Coordinates of C-alpha atoms in Angstrom, one line a residue:
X1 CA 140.4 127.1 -35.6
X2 CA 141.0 126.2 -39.4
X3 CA 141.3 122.8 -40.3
X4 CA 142.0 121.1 -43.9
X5 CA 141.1 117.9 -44.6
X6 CA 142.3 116.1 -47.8
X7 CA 140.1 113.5 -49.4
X8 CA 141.7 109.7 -49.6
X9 CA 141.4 108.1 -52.8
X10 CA 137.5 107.1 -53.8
X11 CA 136.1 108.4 -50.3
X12 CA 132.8 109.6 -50.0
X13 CA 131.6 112.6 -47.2
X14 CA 128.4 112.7 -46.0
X15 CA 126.8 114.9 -43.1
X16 CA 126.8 118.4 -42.1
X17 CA 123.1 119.9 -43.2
X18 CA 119.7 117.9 -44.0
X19 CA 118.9 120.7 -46.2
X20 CA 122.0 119.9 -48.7
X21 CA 120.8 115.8 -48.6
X22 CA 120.9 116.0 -52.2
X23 CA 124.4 117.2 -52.4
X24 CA 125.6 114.2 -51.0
X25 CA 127.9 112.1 -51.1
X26 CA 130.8 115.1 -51.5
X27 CA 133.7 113.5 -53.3
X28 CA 136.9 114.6 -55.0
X29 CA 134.7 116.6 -57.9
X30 CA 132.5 118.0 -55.5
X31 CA 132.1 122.1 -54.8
X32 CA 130.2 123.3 -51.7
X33 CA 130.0 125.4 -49.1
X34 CA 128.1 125.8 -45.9
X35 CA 128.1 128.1 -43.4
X36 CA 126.4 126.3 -40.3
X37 CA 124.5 129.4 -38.7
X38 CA 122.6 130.3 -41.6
X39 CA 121.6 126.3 -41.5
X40 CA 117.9 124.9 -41.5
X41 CA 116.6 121.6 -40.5
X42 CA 118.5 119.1 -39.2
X43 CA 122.4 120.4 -38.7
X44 CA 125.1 118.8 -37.0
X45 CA 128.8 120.1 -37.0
X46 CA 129.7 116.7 -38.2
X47 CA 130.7 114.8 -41.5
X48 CA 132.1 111.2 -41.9
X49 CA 133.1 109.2 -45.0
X50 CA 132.8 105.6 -46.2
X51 CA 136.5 105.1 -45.4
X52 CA 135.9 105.4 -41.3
X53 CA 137.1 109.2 -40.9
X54 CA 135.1 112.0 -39.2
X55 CA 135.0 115.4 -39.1
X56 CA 133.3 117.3 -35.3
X57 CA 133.2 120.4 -33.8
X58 CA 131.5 121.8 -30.5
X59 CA 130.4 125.0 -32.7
X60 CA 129.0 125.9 -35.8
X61 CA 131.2 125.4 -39.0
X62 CA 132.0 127.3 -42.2
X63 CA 132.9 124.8 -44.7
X64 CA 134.4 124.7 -48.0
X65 CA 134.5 121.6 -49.9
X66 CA 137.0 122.1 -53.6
X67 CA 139.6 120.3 -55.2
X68 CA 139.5 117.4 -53.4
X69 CA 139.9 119.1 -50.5
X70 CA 137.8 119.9 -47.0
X71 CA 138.0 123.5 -45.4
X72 CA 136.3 123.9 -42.0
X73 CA 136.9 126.6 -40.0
X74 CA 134.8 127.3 -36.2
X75 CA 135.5 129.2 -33.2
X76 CA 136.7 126.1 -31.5
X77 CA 138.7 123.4 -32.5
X78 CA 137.7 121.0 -35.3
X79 CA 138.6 117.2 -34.7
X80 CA 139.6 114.6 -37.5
X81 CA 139.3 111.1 -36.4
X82 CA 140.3 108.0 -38.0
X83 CA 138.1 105.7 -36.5
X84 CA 138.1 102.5 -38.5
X85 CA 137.8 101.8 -42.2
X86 CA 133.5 101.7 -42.6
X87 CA 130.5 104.5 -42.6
X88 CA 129.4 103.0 -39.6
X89 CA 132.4 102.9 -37.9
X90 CA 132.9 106.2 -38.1
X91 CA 129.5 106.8 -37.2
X92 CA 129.4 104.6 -34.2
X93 CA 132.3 105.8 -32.5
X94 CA 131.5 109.5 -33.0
X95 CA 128.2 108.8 -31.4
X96 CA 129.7 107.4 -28.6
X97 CA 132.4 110.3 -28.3
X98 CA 130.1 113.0 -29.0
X99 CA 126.9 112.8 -28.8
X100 CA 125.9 109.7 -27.2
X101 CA 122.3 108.2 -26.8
X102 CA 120.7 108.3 -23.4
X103 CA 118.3 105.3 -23.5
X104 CA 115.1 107.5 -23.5
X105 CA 112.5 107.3 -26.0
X106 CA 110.0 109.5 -27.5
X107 CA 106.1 108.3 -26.6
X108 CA 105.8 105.3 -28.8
X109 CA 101.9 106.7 -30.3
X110 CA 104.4 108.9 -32.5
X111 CA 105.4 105.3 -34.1
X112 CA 102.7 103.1 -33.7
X113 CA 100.2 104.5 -36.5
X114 CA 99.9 107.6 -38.9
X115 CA 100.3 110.9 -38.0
X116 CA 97.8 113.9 -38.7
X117 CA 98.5 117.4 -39.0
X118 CA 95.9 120.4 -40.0
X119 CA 97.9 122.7 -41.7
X120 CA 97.6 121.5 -45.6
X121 CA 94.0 120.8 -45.0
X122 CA 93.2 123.9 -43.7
X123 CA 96.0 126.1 -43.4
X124 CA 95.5 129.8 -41.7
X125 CA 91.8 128.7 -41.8
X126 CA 91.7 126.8 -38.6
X127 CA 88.7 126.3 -36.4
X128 CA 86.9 123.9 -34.1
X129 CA 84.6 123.0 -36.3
X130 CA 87.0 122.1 -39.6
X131 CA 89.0 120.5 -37.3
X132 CA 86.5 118.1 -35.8
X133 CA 84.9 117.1 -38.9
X134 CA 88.5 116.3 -40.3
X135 CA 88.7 114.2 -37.0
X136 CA 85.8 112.0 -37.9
X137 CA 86.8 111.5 -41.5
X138 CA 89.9 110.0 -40.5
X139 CA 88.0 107.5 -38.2
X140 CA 85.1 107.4 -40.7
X141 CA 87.4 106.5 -43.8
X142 CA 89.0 103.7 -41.9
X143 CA 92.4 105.6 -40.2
X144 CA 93.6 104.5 -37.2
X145 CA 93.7 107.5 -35.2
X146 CA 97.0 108.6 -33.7
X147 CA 98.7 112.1 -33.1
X148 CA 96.4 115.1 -34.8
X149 CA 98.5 118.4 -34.5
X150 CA 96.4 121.7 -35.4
X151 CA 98.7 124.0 -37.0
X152 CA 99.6 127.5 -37.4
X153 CA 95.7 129.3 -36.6
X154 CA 94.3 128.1 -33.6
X155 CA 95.6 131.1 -31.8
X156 CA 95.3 134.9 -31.6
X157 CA 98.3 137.2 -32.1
X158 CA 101.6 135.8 -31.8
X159 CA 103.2 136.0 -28.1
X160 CA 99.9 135.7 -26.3
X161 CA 99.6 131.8 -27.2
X162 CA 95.8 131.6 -26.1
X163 CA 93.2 130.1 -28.4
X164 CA 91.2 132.2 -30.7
X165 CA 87.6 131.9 -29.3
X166 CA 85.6 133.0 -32.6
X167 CA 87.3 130.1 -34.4
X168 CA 87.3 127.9 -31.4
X169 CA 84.3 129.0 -29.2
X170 CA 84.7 125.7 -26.8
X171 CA 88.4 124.1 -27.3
X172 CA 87.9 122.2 -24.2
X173 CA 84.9 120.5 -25.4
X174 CA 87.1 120.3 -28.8
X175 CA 90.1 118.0 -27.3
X176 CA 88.0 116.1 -25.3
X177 CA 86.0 115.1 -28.6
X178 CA 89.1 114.6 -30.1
X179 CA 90.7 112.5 -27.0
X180 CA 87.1 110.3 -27.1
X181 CA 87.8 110.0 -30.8
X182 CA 91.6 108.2 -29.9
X183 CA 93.6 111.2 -30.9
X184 CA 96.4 112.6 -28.7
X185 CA 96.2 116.8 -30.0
X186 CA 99.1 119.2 -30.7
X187 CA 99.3 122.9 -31.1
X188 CA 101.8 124.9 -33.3
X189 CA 103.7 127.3 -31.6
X190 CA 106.7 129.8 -32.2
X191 CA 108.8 132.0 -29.7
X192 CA 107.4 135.0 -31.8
X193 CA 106.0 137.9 -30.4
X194 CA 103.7 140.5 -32.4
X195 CA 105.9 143.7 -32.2
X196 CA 103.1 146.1 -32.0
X197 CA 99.6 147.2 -30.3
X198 CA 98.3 144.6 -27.7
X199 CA 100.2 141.3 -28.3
X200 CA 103.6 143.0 -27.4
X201 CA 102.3 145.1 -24.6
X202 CA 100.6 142.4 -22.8
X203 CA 103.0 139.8 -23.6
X204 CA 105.4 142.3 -22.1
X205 CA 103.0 143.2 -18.6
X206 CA 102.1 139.8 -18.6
X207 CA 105.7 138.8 -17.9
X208 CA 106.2 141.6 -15.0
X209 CA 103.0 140.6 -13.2
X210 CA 103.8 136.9 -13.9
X211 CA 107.8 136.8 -12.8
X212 CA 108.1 139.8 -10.5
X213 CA 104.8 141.5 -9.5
X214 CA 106.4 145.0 -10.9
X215 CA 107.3 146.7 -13.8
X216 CA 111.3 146.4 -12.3
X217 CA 114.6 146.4 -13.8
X218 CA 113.9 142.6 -15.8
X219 CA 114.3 142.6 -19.4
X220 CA 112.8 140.0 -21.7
X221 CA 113.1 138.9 -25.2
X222 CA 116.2 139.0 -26.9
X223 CA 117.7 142.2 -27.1
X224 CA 119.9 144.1 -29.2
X225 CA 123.4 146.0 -27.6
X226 CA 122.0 148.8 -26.7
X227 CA 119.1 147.3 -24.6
X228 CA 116.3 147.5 -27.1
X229 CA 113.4 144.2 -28.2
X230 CA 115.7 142.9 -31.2
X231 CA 113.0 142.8 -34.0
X232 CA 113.8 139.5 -36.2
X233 CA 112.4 139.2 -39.9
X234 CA 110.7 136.0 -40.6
X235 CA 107.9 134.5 -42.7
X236 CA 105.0 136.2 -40.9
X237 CA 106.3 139.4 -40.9
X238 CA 108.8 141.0 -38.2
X239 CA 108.6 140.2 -34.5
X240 CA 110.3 139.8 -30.9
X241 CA 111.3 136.8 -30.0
X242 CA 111.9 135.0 -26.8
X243 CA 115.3 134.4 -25.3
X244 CA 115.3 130.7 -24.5
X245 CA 119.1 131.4 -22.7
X246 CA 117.6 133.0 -19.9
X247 CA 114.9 131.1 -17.2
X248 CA 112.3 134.4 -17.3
X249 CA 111.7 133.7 -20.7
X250 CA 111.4 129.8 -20.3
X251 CA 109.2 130.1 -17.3
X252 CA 107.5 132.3 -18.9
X253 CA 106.3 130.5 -22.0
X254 CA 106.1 126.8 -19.8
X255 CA 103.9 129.0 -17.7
X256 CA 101.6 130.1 -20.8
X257 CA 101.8 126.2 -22.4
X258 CA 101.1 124.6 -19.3
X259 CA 98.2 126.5 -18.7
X260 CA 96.9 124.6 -22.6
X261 CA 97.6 121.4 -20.9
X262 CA 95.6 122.2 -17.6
X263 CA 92.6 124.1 -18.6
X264 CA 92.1 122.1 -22.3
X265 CA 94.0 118.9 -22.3
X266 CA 96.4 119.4 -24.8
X267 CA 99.1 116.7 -24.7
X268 CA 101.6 118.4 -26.3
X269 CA 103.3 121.1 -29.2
X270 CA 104.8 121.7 -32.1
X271 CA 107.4 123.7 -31.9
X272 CA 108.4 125.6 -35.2
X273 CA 110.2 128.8 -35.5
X274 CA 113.8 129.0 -33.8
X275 CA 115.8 128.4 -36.4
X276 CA 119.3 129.1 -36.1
X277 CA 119.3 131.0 -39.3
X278 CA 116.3 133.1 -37.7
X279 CA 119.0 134.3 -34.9
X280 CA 121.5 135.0 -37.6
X281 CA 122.5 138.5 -37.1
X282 CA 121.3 139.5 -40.7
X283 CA 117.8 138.7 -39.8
X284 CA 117.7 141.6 -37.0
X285 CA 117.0 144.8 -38.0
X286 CA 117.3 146.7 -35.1
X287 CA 120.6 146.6 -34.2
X288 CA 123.4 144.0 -32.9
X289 CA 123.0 141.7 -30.1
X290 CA 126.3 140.0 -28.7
X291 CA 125.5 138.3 -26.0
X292 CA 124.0 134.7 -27.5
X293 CA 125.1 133.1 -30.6
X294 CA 122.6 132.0 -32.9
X295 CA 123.4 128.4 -32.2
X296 CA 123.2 129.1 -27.8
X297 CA 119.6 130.2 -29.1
X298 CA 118.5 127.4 -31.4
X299 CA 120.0 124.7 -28.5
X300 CA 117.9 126.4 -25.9
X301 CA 114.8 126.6 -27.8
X302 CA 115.2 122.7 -28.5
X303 CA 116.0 121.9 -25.2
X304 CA 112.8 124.0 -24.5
X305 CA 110.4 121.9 -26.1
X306 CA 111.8 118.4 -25.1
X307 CA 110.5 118.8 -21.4
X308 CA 106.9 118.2 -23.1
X309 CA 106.5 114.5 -24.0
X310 CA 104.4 115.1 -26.9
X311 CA 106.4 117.6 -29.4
X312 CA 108.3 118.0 -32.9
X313 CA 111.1 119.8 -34.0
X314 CA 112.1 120.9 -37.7
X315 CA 115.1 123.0 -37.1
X316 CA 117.9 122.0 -34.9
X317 CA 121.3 122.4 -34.6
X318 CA 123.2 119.8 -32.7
X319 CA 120.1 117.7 -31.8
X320 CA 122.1 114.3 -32.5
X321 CA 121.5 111.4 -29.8
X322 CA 118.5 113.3 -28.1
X323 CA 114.9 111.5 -27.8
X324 CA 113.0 114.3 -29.5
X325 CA 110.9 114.7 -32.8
X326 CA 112.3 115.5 -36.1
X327 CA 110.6 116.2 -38.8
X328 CA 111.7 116.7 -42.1
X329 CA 111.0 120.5 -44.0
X330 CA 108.3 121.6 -45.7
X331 CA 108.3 120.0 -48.9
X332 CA 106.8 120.8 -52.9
X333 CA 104.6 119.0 -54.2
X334 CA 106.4 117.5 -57.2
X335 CA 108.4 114.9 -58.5
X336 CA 111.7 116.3 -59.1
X337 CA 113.5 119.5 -57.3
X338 CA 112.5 119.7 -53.8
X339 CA 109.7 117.1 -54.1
X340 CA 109.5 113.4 -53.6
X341 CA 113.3 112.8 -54.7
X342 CA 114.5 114.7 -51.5
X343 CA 112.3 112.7 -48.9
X344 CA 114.5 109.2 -48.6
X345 CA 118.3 111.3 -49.1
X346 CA 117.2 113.3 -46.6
X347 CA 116.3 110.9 -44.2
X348 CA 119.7 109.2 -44.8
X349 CA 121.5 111.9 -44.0
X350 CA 119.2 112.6 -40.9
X351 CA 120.1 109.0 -39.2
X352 CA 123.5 109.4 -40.3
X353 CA 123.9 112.9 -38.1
X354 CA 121.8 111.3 -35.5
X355 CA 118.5 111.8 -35.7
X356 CA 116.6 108.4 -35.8
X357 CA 113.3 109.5 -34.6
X358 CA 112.4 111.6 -37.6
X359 CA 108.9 111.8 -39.2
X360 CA 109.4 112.6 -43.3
X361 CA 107.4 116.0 -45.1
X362 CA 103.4 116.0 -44.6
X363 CA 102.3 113.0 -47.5
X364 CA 101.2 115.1 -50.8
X365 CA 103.6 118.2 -49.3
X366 CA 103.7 120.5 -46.9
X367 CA 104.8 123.3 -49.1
X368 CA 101.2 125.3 -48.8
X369 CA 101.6 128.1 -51.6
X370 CA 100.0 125.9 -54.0
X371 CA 96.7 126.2 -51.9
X372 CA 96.8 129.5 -53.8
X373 CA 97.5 128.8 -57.0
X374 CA 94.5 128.8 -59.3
X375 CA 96.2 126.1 -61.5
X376 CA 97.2 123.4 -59.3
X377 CA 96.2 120.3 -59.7
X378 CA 97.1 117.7 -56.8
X379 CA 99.0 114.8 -59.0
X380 CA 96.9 111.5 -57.8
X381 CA 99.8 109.3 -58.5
X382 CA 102.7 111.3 -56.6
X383 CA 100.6 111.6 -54.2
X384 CA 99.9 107.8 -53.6
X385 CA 103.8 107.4 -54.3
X386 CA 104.7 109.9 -51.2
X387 CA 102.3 108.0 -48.6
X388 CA 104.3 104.6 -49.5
X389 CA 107.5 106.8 -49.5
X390 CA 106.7 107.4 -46.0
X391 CA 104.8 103.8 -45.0
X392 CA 108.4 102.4 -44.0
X393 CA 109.9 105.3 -42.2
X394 CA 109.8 105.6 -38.4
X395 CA 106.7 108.1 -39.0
X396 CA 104.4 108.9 -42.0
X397 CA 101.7 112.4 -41.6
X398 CA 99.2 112.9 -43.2
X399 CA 97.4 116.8 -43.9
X400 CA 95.6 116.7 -47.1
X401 CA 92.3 114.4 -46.5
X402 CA 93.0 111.4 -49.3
X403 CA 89.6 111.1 -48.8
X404 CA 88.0 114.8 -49.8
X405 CA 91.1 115.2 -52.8
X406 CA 91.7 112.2 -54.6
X407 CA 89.1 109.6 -56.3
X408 CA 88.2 106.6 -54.5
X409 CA 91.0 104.1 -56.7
X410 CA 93.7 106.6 -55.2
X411 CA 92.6 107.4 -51.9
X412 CA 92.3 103.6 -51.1
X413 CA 95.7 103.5 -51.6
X414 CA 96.9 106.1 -49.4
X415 CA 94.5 104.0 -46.9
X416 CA 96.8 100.8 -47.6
X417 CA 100.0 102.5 -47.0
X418 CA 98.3 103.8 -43.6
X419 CA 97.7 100.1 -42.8
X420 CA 101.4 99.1 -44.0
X421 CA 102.7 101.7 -41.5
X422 CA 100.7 99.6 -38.5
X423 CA 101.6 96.2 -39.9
X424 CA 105.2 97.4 -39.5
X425 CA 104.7 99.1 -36.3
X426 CA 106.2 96.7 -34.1
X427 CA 109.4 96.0 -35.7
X428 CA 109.8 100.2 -36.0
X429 CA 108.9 100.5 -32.4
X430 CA 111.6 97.3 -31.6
X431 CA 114.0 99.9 -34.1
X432 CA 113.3 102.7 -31.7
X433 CA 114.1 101.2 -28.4
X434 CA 117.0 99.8 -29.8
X435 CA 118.3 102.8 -31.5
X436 CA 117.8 104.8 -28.3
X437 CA 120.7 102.7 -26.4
X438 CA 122.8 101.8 -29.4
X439 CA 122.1 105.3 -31.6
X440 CA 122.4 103.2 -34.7
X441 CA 119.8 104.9 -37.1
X442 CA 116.6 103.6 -37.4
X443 CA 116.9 104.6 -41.7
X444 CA 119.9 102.7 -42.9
X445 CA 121.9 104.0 -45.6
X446 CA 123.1 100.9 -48.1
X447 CA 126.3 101.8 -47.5
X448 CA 126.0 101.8 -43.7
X449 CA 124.7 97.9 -43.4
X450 CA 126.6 96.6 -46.5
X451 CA 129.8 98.3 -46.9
X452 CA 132.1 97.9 -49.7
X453 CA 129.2 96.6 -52.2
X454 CA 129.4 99.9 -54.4
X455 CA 126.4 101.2 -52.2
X456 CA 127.7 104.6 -51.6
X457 CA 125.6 106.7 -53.9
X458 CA 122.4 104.7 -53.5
X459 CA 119.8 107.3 -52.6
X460 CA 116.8 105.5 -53.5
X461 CA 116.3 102.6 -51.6
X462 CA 117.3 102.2 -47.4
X463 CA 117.3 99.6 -44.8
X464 CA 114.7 99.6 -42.1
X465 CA 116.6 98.2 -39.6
X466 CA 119.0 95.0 -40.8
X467 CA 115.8 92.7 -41.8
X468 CA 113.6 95.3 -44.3
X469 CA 114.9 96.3 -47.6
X470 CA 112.6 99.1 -49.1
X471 CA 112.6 100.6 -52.7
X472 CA 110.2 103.1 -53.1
X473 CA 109.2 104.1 -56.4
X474 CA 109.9 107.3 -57.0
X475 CA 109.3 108.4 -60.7
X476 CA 106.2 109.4 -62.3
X477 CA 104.9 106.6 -64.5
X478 CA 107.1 104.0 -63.1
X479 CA 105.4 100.4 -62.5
X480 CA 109.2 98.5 -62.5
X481 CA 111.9 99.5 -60.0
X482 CA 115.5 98.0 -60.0
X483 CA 116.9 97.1 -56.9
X484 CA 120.6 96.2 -55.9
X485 CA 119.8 93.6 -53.4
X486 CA 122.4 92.3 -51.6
X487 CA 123.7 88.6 -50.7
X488 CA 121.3 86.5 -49.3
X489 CA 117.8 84.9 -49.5
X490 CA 115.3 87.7 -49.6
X491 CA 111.4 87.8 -49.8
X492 CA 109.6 90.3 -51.6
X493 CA 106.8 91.3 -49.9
X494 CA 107.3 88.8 -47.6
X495 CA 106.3 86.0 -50.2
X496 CA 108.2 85.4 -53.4
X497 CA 112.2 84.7 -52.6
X498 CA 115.2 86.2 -54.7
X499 CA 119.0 85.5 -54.4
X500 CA 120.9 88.6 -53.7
X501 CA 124.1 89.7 -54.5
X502 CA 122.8 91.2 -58.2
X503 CA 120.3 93.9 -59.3
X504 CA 116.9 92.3 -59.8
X505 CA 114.5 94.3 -61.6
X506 CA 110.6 93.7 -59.8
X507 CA 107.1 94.9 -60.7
X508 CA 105.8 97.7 -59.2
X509 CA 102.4 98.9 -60.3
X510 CA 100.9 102.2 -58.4
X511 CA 99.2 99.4 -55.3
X512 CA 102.7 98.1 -54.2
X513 CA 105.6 99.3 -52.7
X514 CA 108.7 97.3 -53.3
X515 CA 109.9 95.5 -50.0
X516 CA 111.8 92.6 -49.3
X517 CA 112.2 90.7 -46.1
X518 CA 115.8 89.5 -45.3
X519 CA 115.5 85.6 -44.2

């Protein structure tokens, strides 16, 4: 179905891609274009404007945005609703209509303090023992210890998901240090398999001996047309994959993940890889495969995960108004293009397709090519800015140890926005139980809680909830930030009061974080 939408006059489109947060809003000047199954991150076949329209489909989307003008076009039909005159009007009632919020909720620990995640700190270089003494300086430099999820490493070759025991020589004895420590532990995992030599073959066996006792007539993995393992490039290289469609597969790998939970006490994964771009049929080299779309794949692999109670998600098509983990991508570190300016659009535009339960880039990046690069330098002061970027979302994670890269002035600081996070924790957590019935985002756009103020291209500062108004400072140098504050008494940082309705221009040296507390 093709469908053309016409802009109204001084209407603003949001929606559509997390990855193209920055785009947004799209108005009459805007050109874009998107085609929804080469999409990463967060994607939802859905856009709505600040005049109470929205824009769904039950598929993927090609869209074309030019001369004032919207052109969509799916393989099923493509709604235009007029559902009152606001943002959140035409948020609400497309939740409701099409993809409604079931009341569940993700395990609170995910909310209740920082997060902690292995891969900047360490990167391929895993092992039990980095990962232990990482453990302890968290808890030794005065972090409250929450979720730690060891990253991409821990394992042998991809598709046998069992722990590398040169690196890790006792992971049992590893988690339950980490468990006596307070930490709930996550492994990285991918539906990849390693094409070649003993990964493959025994990934391939294993399944046999494990579904059907025999060799048989069962094919796994995804496959290509004429019955062969589709091999799909990604960033390690060229693998199989596993095809989440079909129960084999997915009893399979619960089979393999479960046996991580029994035998080690892991509590959980992340789950990275299946992207819906990855399934696109450019990225298989083999030959053809017509029998899933790239989007059946991406759902399934999604849906996967979710029957875990501890796991995160990155890339996700059509995720809106489900209970599970979303974490922003991987993210430079810098303070322009693709560094901290992307972190708070991007979280608007995930709660406005959504996704409330998001968790924001790791703090200092997650980007981990500079590891490499004989001239970086971690920037001190963007680095304190991103942990009090993240202090006031749902989730903050940390990777790089404050602690081991930055001086003692700097690294207290990160420790303060730590502590900020738990002071808050409450009211988040009384955000995410609410937002779980309701769907209203947890991140507010401006726009969203105060329409018709002029707040539509505000980017910079959010609404936690309808009480907490946060301006992050976001520019190198920066100790002022101006705020548009709107009517009504508010407190900043909960102690000197201002009159909104105005801008107000506040200090903001490197220790504070502009907030202000609605009374």
């Amino acid at each position: 179905m093709n469908l053309n939408v016409k802009m109204l006059e001084n209407e603003l489109w949001y929606g559509g891609s997390v990855a193209d947060a920055m785009l947004a809003p799209f108005d009459e000047s805007s050109v874009y274009e998107l085609d929804m199954e080469c999409a990463y991150n967060q994607t939802m076949p859905f856009f709505l404007s600040s005049k109470g329209r929205y824009i769904w489909c039950e598929d993927p989307m090609r869209v074309q945005i030019k001369n004032a003008e919207i052109n969509l076009s799916a393989p099923s039909e493509i709604i235009l609703c007029n559902a009152g005159k606001t943002l959140k009007d035409a948020y609400m009632v497309a939740s409701k209509s099409h993809f409604p919020f079931s009341g569940k909720i993700p395990p609170l620990k995910f909310f209740e303090s920082a997060q902690y995640n292995t891969w900047m700190e360490l990167d391929y270089h895993q092992s039990q023992e980095a990962i232990l003494e990482y453990a302890h300086g968290i808890v030794d430099n005065g972090y409250e210890p929450g979720i730690l999820m060891i990253d991409e490493g821990w394992h042998t070759r991809y598709g046998l998901w069992e722990w590398d025991f040169v690196n890790f020589p006792d992971p049992k004895a590893m988690i339950e240090e980490l468990h006596a420590l307070g930490f709930k532990v996550m492994l990285w995992v991918v539906p990849m398999v390693t094409a070649d030599g003993q990964a493959f073959s025994m990934s391939y066996f294993d399944y046999h001996s494990n579904l059907d006792g025999a060799c048989g007539d069962k094919r796994y993995f995804l496959r290509t047309d004429n019955g062969k393992v589709a091999l799909l490039e990604w960033w390690n290289g060229f693998s199989a994959i596993l095809n989440m469609c079909t129960p084999d597969d997915r009893e399979y790998l619960d089979k393999k993940l479960r046996k991580l939970i029994d035998e080690y006490g892991v509590d959980g994964f992340k789950f990275d890889g299946g992207t819906i771009e990855a399934y696109h049929q450019r990225n298989i080299v083999n030959g053809p495969q017509t029998a899933y779309t790239p989007a059946e794949l991406n759902i399934a692999w999604n849906e996967f995960g979710a029957r875990y109670e501890y796991h995160e998600y990155k890339d996700t098509f059509k995720g809106g108004g489900k209970p599970v983990i979303q974490r922003l991508r991987d993210r430079s570190h810098r303070w322009k293009n693709d560094g901290i300016d992307t972190i708070l659009p991007s979280a608007l535009i995930q709660g406005l397709i959504g996704h409330p339960f998001i968790c924001p880039d790791m703090i200092g990046a997650g980007e981990w090519s500079c590891n490499y690069d004989p001239n970086f330098k971690i920037d001190q002061e963007l680095f304190v800015r991103m942990a009090q970027v993240s202090a006031l979302l749902p989730m903050m994670q940390f990777s790089w140890a404050p602690w081991k890269k930055l001086d003692e002035k700097h690294a207290r600081l990160c420790l303060e926005s730590a502590k900020l996070h738990k002071k808050f924790a409450p009211y988040i957590i009384e955000l995410v139980k609410e937002s779980a019935t309701t769907g209203e985002p947890i991140v507010r756009h401006m726009d969203y809680s105060y329409p018709n103020h002029g707040y539509e291209r505000v980017l910079d500062q959010f609404m936690l909830g309808d009480k907490v108004l946060v301006a992050p400072v976001i520019e190198k140098g920066e100790e002022q930030r101006q705020v548009l504050l709107p009517e009504g008494k508010w407190l900043y940082l909960g102690k000197t009061e201002y009159d909104g309705g105005k801008p107000i221009t506040v200090d903001a040296p490197l220790d504070v974080l502009p907030y202000f507390i609605k009374k």
